[in-house]
Coordinates of C-alpha atoms in Angstrom, one line a residue:
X1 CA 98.7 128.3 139.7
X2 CA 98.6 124.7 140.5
X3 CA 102.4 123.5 139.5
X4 CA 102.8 119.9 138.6
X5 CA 105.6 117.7 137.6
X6 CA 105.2 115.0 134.9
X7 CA 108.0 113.1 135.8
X8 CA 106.4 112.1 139.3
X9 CA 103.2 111.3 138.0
X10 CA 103.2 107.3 139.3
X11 CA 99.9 106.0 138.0
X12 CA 98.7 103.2 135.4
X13 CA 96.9 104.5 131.8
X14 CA 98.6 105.6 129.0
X15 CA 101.5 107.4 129.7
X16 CA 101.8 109.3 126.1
X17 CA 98.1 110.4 125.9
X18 CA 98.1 111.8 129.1
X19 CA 101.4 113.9 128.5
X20 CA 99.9 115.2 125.1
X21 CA 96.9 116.3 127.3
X22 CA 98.9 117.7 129.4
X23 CA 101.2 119.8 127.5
X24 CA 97.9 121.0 126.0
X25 CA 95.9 122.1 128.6
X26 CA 98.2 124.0 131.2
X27 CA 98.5 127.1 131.5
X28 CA 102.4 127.6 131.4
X29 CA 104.3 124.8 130.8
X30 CA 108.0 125.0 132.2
X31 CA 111.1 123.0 130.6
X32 CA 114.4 122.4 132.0
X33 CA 116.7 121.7 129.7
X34 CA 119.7 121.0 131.8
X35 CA 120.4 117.5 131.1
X36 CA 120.2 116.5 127.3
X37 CA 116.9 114.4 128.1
X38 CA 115.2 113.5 124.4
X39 CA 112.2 113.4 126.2
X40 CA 112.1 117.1 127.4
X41 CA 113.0 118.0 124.3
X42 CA 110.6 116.2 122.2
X43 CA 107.9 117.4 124.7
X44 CA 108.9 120.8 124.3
X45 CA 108.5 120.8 120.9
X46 CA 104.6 118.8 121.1
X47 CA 104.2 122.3 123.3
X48 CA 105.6 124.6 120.8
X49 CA 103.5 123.3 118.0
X50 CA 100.5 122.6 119.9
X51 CA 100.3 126.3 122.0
X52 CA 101.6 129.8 121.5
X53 CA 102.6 131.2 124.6
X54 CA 103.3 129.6 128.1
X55 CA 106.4 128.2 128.0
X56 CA 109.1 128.7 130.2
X57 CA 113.0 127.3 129.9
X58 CA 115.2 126.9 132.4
X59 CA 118.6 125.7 132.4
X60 CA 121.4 124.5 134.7
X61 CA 124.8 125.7 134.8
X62 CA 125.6 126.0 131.3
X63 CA 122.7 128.0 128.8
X64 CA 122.2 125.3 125.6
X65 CA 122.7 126.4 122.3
X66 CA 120.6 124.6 120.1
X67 CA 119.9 126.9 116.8
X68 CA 116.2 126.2 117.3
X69 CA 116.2 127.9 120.7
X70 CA 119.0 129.8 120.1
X71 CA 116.7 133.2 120.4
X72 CA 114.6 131.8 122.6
X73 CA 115.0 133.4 126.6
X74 CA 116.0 130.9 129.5
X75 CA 116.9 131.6 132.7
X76 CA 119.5 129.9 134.3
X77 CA 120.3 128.9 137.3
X78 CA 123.3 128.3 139.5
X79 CA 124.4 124.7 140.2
X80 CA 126.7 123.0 142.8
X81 CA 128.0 119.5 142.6
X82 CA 125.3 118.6 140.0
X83 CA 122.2 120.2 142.4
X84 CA 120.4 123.7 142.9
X85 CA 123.6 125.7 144.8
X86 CA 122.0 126.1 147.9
X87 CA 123.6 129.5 148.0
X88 CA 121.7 130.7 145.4
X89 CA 118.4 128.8 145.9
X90 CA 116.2 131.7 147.0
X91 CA 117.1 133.8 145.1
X92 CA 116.6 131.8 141.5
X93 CA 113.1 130.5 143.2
X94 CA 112.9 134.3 143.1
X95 CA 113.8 134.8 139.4
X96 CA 111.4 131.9 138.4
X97 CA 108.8 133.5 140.3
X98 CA 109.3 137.0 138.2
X99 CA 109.6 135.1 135.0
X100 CA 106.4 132.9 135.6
X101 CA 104.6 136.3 136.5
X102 CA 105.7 138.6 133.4
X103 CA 105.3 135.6 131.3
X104 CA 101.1 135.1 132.4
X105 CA 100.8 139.4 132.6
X106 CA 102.6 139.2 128.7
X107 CA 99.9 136.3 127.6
X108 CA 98.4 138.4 124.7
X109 CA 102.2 139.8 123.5
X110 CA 104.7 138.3 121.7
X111 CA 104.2 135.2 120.8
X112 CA 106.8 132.5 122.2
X113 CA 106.8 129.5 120.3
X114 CA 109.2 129.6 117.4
X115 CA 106.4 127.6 115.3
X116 CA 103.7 130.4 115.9
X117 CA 106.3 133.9 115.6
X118 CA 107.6 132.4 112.2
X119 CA 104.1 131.4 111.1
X120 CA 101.9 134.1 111.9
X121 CA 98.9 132.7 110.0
X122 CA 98.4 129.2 112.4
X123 CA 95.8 128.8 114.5
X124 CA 95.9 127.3 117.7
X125 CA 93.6 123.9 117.6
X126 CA 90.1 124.4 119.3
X127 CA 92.2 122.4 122.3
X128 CA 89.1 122.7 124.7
X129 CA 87.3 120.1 122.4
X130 CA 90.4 117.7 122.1
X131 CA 89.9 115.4 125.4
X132 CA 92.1 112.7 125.1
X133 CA 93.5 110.3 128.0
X134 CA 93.0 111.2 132.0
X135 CA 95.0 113.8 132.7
X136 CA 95.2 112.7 136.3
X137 CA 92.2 114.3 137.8
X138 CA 91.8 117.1 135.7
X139 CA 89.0 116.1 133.6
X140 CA 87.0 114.9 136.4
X141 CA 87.3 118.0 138.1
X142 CA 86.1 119.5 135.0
X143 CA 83.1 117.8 134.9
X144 CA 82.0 118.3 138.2
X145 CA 83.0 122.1 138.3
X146 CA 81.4 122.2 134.7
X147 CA 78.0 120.3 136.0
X148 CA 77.7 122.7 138.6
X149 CA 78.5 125.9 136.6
X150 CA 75.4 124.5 134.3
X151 CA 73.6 123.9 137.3
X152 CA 74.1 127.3 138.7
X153 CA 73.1 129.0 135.5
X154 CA 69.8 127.0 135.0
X155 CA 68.7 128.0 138.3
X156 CA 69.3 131.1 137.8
X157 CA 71.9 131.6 141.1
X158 CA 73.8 134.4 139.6
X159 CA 76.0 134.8 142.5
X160 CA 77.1 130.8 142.5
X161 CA 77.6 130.9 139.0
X162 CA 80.1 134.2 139.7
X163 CA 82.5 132.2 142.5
X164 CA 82.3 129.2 140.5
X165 CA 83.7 131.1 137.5
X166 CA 86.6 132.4 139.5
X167 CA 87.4 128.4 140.5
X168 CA 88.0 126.7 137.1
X169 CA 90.8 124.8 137.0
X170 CA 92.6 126.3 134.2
X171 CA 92.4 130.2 132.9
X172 CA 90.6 128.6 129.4
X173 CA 87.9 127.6 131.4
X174 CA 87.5 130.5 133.4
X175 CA 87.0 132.5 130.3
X176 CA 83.7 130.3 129.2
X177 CA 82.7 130.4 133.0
X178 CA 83.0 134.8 132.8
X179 CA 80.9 134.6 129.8
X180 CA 78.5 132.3 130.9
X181 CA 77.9 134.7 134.2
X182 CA 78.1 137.9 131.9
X183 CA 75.5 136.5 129.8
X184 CA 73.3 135.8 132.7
X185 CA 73.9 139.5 134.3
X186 CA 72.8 140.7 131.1
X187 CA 70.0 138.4 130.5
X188 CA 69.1 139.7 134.6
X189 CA 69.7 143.6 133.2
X190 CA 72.8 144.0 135.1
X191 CA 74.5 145.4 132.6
X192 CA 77.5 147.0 134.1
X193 CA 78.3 144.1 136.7
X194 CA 78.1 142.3 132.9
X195 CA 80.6 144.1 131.8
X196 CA 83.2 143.6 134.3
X197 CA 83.0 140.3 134.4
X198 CA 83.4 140.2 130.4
X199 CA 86.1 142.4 130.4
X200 CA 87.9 139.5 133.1
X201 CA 87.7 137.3 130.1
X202 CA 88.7 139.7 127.3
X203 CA 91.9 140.8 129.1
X204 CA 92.6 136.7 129.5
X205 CA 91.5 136.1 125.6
X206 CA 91.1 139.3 123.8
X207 CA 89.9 137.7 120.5
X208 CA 87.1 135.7 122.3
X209 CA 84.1 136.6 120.0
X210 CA 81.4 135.6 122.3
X211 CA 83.2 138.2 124.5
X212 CA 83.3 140.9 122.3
X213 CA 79.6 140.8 121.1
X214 CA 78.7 140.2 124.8
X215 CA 80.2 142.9 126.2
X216 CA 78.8 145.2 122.5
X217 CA 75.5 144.2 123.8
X218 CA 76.1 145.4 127.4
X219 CA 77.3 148.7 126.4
X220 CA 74.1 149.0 124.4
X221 CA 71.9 148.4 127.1
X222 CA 73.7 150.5 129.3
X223 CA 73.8 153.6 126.7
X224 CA 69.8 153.2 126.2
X225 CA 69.4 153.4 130.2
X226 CA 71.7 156.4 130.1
X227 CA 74.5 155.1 132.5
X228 CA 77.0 157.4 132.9
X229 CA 79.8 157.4 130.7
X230 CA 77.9 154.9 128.4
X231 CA 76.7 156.2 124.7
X232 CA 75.6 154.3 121.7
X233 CA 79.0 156.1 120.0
X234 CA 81.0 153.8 122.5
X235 CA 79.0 150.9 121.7
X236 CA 79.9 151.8 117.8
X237 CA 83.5 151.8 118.5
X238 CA 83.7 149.0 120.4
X239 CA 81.7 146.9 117.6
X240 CA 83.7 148.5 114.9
X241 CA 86.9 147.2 116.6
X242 CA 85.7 143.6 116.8
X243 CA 84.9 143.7 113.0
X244 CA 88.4 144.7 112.6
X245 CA 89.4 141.3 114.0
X246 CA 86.4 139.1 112.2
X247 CA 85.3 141.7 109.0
X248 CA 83.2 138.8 108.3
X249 CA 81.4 137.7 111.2
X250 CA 77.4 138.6 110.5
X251 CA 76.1 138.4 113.7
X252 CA 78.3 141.2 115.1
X253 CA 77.7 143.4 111.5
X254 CA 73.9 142.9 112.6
X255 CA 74.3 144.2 116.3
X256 CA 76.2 147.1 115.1
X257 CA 73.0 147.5 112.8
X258 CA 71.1 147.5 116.2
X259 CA 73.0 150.1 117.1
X260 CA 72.8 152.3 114.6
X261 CA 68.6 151.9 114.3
X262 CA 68.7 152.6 117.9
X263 CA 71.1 155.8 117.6
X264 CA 68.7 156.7 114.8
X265 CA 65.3 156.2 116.5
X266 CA 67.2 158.3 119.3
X267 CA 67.4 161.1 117.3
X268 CA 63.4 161.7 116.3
X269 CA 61.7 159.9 118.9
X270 CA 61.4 162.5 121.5
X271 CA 59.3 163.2 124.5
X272 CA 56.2 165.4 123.8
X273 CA 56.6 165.3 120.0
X274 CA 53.7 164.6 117.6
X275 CA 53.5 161.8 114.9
X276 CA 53.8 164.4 112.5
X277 CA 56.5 165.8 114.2
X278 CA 58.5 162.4 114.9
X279 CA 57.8 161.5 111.1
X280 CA 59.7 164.7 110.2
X281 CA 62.5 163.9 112.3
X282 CA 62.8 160.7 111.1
X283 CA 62.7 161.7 107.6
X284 CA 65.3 164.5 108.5
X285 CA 67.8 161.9 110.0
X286 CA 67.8 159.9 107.1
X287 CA 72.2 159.6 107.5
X288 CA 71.7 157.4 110.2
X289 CA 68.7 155.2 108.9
X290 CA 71.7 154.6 106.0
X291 CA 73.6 153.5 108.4
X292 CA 71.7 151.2 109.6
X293 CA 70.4 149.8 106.2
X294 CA 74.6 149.5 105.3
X295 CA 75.2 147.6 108.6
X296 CA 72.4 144.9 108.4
X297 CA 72.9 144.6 104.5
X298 CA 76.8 143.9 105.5
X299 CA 75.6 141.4 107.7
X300 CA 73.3 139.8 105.4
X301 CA 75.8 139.6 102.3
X302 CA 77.9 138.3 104.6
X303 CA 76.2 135.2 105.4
X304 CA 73.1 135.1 103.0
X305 CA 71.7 132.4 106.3
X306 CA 71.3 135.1 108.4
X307 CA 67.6 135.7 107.8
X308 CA 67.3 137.9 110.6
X309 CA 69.8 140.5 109.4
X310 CA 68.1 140.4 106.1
X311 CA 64.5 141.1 107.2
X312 CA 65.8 144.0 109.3
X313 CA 67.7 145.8 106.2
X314 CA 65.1 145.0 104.0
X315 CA 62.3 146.3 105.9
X316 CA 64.6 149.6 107.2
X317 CA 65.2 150.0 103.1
X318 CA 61.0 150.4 102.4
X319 CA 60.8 152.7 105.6
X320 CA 64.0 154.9 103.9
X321 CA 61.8 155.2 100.6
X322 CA 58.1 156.0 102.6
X323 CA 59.9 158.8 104.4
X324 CA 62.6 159.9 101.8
X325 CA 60.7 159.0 98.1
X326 CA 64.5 158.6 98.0
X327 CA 64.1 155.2 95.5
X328 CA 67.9 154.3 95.6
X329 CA 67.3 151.2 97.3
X330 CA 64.8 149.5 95.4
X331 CA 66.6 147.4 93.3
X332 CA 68.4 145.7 96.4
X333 CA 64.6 145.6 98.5
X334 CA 63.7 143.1 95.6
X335 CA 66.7 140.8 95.1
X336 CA 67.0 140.8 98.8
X337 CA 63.1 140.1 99.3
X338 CA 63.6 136.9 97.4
X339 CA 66.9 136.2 99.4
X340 CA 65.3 136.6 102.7
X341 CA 62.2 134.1 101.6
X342 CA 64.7 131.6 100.8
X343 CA 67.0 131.9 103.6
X344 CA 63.9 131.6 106.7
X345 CA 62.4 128.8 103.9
X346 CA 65.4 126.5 104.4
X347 CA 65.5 127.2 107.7
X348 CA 65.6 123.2 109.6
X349 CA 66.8 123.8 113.0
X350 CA 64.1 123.1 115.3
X351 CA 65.0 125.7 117.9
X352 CA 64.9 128.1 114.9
X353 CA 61.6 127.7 113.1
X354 CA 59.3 130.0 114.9
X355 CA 61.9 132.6 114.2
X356 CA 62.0 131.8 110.4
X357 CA 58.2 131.8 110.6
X358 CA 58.0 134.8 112.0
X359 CA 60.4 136.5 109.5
X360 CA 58.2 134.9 106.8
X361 CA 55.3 136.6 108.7
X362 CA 57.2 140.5 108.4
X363 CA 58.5 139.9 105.1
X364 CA 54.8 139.6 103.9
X365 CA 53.8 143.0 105.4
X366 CA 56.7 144.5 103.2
X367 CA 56.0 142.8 100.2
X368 CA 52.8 140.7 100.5
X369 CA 48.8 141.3 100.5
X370 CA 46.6 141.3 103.6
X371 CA 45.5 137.9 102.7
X372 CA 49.3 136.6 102.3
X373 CA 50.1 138.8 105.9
X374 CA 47.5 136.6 107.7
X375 CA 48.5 133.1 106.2
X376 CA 52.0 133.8 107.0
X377 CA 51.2 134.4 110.8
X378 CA 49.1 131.7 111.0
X379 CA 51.7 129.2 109.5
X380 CA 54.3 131.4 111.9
X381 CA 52.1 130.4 115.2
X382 CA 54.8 128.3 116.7
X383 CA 53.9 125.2 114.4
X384 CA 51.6 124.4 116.3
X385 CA 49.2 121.4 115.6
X386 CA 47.4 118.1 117.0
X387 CA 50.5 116.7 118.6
X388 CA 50.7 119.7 121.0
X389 CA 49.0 120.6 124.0
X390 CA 47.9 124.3 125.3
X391 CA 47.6 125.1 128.9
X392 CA 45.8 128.0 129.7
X393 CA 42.8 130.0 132.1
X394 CA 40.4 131.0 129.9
X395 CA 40.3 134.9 131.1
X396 CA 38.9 137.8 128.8
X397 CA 41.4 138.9 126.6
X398 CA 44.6 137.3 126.0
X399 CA 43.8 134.2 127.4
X400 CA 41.2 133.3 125.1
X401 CA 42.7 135.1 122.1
X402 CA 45.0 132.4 122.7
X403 CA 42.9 129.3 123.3
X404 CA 41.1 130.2 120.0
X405 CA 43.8 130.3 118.0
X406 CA 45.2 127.0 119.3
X407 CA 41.6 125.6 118.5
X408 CA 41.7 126.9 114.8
X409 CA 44.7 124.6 114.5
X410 CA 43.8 121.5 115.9
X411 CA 45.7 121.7 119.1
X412 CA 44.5 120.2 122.4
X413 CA 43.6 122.5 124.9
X414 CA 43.2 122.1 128.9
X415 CA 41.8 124.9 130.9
X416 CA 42.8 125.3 134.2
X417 CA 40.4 127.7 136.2
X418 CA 41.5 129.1 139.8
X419 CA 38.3 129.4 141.3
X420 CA 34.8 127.9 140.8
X421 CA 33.8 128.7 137.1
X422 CA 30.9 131.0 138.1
X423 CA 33.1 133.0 140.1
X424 CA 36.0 132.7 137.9
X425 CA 33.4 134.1 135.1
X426 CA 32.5 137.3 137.6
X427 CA 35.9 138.0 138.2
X428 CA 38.0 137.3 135.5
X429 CA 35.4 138.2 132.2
X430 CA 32.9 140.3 133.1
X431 CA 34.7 143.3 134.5
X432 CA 36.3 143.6 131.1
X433 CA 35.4 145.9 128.6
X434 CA 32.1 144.0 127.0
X435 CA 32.2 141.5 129.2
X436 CA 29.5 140.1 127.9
X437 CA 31.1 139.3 124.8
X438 CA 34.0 137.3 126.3
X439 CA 31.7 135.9 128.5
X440 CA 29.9 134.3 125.2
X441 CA 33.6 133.6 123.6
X442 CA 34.3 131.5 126.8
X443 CA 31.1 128.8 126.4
X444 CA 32.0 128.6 122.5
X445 CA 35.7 127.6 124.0
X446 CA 34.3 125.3 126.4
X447 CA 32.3 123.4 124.0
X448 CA 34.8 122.7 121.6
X449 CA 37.0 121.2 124.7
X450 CA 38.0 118.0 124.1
X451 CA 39.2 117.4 127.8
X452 CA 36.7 118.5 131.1
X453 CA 37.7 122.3 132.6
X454 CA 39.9 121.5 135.6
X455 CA 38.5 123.9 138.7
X456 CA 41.8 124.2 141.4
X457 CA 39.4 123.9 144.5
X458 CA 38.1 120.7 143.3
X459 CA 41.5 118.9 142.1
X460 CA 44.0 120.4 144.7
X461 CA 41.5 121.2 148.0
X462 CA 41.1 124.5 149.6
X463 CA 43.2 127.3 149.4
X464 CA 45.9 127.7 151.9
X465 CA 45.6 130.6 154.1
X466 CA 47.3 133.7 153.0
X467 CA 47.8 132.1 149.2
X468 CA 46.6 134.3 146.4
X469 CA 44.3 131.7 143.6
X470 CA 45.4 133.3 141.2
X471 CA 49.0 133.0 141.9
X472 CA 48.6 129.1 143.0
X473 CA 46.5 129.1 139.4
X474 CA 49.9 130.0 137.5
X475 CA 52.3 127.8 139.4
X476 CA 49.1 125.0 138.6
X477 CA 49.5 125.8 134.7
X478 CA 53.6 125.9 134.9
X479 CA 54.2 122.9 137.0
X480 CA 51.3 120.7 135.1
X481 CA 53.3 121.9 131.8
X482 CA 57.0 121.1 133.3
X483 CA 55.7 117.6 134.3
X484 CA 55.9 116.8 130.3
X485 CA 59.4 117.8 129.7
X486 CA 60.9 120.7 130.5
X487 CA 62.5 120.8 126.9
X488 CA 59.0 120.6 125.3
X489 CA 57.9 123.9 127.3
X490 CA 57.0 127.2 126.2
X491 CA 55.5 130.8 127.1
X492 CA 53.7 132.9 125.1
X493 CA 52.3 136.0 126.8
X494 CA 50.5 139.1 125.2
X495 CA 51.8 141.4 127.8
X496 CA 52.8 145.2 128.0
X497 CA 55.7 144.8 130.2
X498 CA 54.1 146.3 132.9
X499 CA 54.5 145.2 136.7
X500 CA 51.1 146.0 138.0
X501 CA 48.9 142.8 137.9
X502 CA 50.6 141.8 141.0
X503 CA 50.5 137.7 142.4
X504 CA 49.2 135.5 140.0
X505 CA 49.6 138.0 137.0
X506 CA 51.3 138.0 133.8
X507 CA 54.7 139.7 135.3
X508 CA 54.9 136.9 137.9
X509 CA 53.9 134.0 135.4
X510 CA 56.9 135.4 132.9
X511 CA 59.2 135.6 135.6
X512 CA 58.9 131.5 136.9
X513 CA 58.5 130.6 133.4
X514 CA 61.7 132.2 132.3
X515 CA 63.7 131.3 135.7
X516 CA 63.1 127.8 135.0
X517 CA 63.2 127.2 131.1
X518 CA 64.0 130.5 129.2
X519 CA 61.3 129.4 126.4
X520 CA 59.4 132.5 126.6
X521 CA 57.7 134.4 123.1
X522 CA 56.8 137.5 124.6
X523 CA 54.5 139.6 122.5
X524 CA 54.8 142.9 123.3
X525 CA 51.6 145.0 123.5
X526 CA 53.5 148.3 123.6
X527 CA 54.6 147.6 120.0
X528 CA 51.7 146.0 118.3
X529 CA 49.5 148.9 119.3
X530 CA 52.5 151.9 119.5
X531 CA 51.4 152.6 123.3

C-alpha cells in the first residue's frame, strides 16, 4: 500500500474536491482522532457515508468517546509530552501494522462504517465513475496504466495485460484489470489460468457480477474439455450461487440454461451411437431438456429484452414436444413466439442487429414457412447493402457463395486474386468437386464487377522468396479492409474449425482477423451440415 497524508499535500487546485476524491478512492483510509480537529472529523464521516469498509482510528493518549463511535474499535497509542513516546514507538508502528493487515484480509466481513451496519440496504455509489478534482497524480496514473491495459488487450499480449493487472494503483482497479485478462485467457481457451486470475478478483470483490459469470463460463469450458476436477454439476453450483445474489440478473439465468442443454446433450450424444439411437436418448433424458427450457424461460421473463434467451427456450420447447408428443408447453411456445419477434424487432443497437437478425432468422424455422425461413436470412445477412464493400478471392466454394450473396444485395465487391487469374482458376476452382461449375459461377461474378479484379503479382511485384501467395493474399484482403476503419471491419468465414488448410487458409485468416478486431461471424460448417 501506497500511504499518503492529506495534510501535507502542498499544491494549488481545489482543496475540497480533491479530499472528497480522496476519501473515496483509497483503499483504507486511517483517522487519528487525537486532537479534537473538526476537520478529521467531518472527513471521517464524508468516509463513513461514502464507503463501507477501510477505515482505521487511531487515537492518542486518551480513547474518545463520542456516542457515534462509541462501538467503533481504535487503537491507541502511547504518548509522551504531546508526541509518539519514543519508548513505545515500535511497537505501536507494530500494532498499526497488524490492524491495517486484518482490516484489508477482513474486506468482505463486517461492515465498518456505522452508516452502512445500521443500514444494510445502501449501496455503495458506482465510485469508479465519480472523477472529480486531481487527486494529486492519481488520475493520471490511471490513465496511462488504463491506456496501456487497453492497449495490451487489443493486441492481444496476454502476458502484459497479466503484470499490468497486478500494477493498478488501487485494489478497485485491479479487479477490472483481473477480469479484463480473465476474459482474454478465456477468449484464448485458457480456461483454468482464467480462472485463477478471476478468482484474484472475486476474493477482492465477491459480488462482482462480471466475475461470477466469467469465471461460470470458465468452469463450463473446462467441464466440456474434461479437466480434472471440473464437471458441468460444478458449473451449476457455482451459477446457482450467483443467482442467489442477483435472482434477477438474465444473462446469468441464460448461462446456467447453457449449462443445462450442454449437461443434457451430454447425456444422449455418445460416441458410436446411431441417430435413432441418440434420438432415443434424447427423448429418454427429457428431465434435463426441462431444465434447460425452465432456465432460459427464467431468463427470458426476467428481462423480456433478452431475445437470445427467448429464442433458445422457445426453440428447446418445440424440440421437448417432437421427441416427447409431451404438449405441455405449447401455450407458452406461442405467447413467447410473439415475445421473441418483438424483442429482436426493437432491437436498435448497432453492434446488436445482426444478432437480432439472426434470431429473426431461427424463430422462422420454428414457427415460419420455407419462404418466410429464406427472407428472414436474407434480411439477417449482416444488413448489408450499397453503402458496404466486400473483400474477397473468388475461390470455389465459400468464397463465391459469398460474393454472390453480397451481389444479390447490392453491395460492392473487390476481388483480390493471389496469383495470375488463369492460374488462380487451375488451382483454386477446378480441383473442386465440379470444378467446372464454379469455374462458370466465377465469369458470371466477374461480369457483374463493378471495380477491375486486382491480380497481387501485378499490384504488389513478385513474390518474396519463401512467402506463401496465398498467405500474402489474406494479409492483402485484411490489411486493404483495416485501411477503412478498423471499427467498420468484419469476418465472415464458412469454415469447419479445422486447422488443416495451412498458410494462407481459412484458420490462419480467422486467427489475424480476430487478433486485430474481434469482428468475426463464424459459420460453422460442422453444424449446418451435423458433421
Amino acid at each position: 500500500m501506497e500511504p499518503f497524508r492529506a495534510d501535507e499535500e502542498i499544491r494549488a487546485g481545489h482543496i475540497i474536491a480533491d479530499m472528497f476524491q480522496e476519501l473515496l478512492i483509497a483503499d483504507l483510509v486511517v483517522a487519528d482522532l487525537t486532537i479534537e480537529n473538526p476537520n478529521v472529523w467531518y472527513e471521517l464521516g464524508v468516509r463513513h457515508a461514502l464507503r463501507a469498509r477501510g477505515i482505521i482510528i487511531v487515537c492518542g493518549g486518551r480513547v474518545t468517546s463520542a456516542f457515534d463511535l462509541y462501538t467503533d474499535r481504535k487503537l491507541r497509542y502511547a504518548l509522551k509530552d504531546g508526541a509518539p513516546d519514543p519508548a513505545y514507538l515500535d511497537q505501536d508502528k507494530r500494532r498499526l501494522a497488524d490492524m491495517v493487515k486484518a482490516t484489508m484480509d477482513a474486506w468482505h466481513g463486517r461492515k465498518i462504517s456505522p452508516v452502512y451496519s445500521l443500514m444494510p440496504n445502501l449501496q455503495e455509489p458506482d465510485w469508479k465513475s465519480l472523477k472529480i478534482g486531481a487527486a494529486r497524480e492519481f488520475w493520471e496514473r490511471h490513465e496511462v496504466w488504463e491506456r496501456r491495459i487497453d492497449l495490451a488487450r487489443k493486441t492481444g499480449r496476454i502476458g502484459d495485460l497479466l503484470v499490468l493487472a497486478n500494477e493498478a494503483p488501487i485494489s478497485a482497479f485491479r479487479v477490472d484489470a483481473w477480469v479484463t485478462a480473465g476474459k482474454a485467457l478465456r477468449k484464448a481457451g485458457r480456461f483454468q489460468f482464467a480462472l485463477e486470475h478471476l478468482e484474484h478478483g472475486l476474493d477482492r470483490d465477491p459480488n462482482n457480477l462480471d466475475v461470477l459469470r466469467e469465471m461460470g463460463i470458465c468452469l463450463q469450458r473446462l467441464a466440456i474439455v474434461g479437466a480434472a476436477g471440473h464437471s458441468l454439476e460444478r458449473a451449476r453450483q457455482h451459477y446457482r450461487a450467483a443467482l442467489d445474489i442477483f435472482p434477477r440478473d438474465a444473462e446469468t439465468w441464460a448461462l446456467l440454461g447453457r449449462v443445462d442443454k450442454d449437461a443434457w446433450t451430454a447425456a444422449w450424444d455418445r460416441p458410436g451411437q446411431t441417430p435413432a439411437q441418440k434420438r432415443e436418448g434424447a427423448a429418454y433424458e427429457d428431465a434435463l431438456l426441462r431444465a434447460a427450457i425452465d432456465s432460459y424461460s427464467r431468463a427470458y421473463r426476467t428481462s423480456p429484452g433478452h431475445y437470445y434467451s427467448g429464442i433458445n427456450a422457445l426453440t428447446l420447447m418445440h424440440l421437448y414436444r417432437h421427441l416427447t408428443g409431451d404438449q405441455r408447453y405449447d401455450t407458452d411456445m406461442e405467447t413467447m413466439a410473439g415475445a421473441v419477434r418483438f424483442a429482436a424487432g426493437c432491437e436498435c443497437d448497432p453492434t446488436q442487429v445482426f444478432w437480432a437478425k439472426a434470431t429473426m432468422g431461427d424463430l422462422e424455422i420454428l414457427v415460419g414457412t420455407p419462404r418466410t425461413v429464406t427472407d428472414a436470412y436474407k434480411d439477417e445477412s449482416l444488413s448489408a447493402g450499397a453503402e458496404d464493400l466486400a473483400l474477397c478471392q473468388a475461390a470455389a466454394g465459400g468464397d463465391q457463395l459469398f460474393l454472390e450473396a453480397c451481389q444479390k444485395r447490392g453491395v460492392r465487391c473487390q476481388i483480390l486474386l493471389p496469383l495470375p487469374e488463369p492460374e488462380f482458376i487451375e488451382r483454386s476452382i477446378l480441383p473442386s468437386a465440379r470444378g467446372d461449375t464454379w469455374r462458370e459461377r466465377y465469369f458470371k461474378l466477374k461480369e457483374r464487377l463493378e471495380d477491375p479484379i486486382r491480380v497481387m503479382p501485378d499490384e504488389l511485384g513478385a513474390l518474396p522468396s519463401g512467402v506463401d501467395p496465398f498467405e500474402r493474399c489474406n494479409l492483402w484482403l485484411l490489411y486493404t479492409t483495416l485501411a477503412w476503419g478498423i471499427e467498420k471491419a468484419r469476418f465472415v468465414c464458412l469454415w469447419n474449425g479445422g486447422g488443416g488448410d495451412g498458410p494462407g487458409g481459412t484458420e490462419q485468416m480467422y486467427n489475424e482477423v480476430k487478433k486485430r478486431t474481434g469482428q468475426v461471424t463464424w459459420i460453422d460448417t460442422r453444424k449446418l451440415w451435423g458433421v
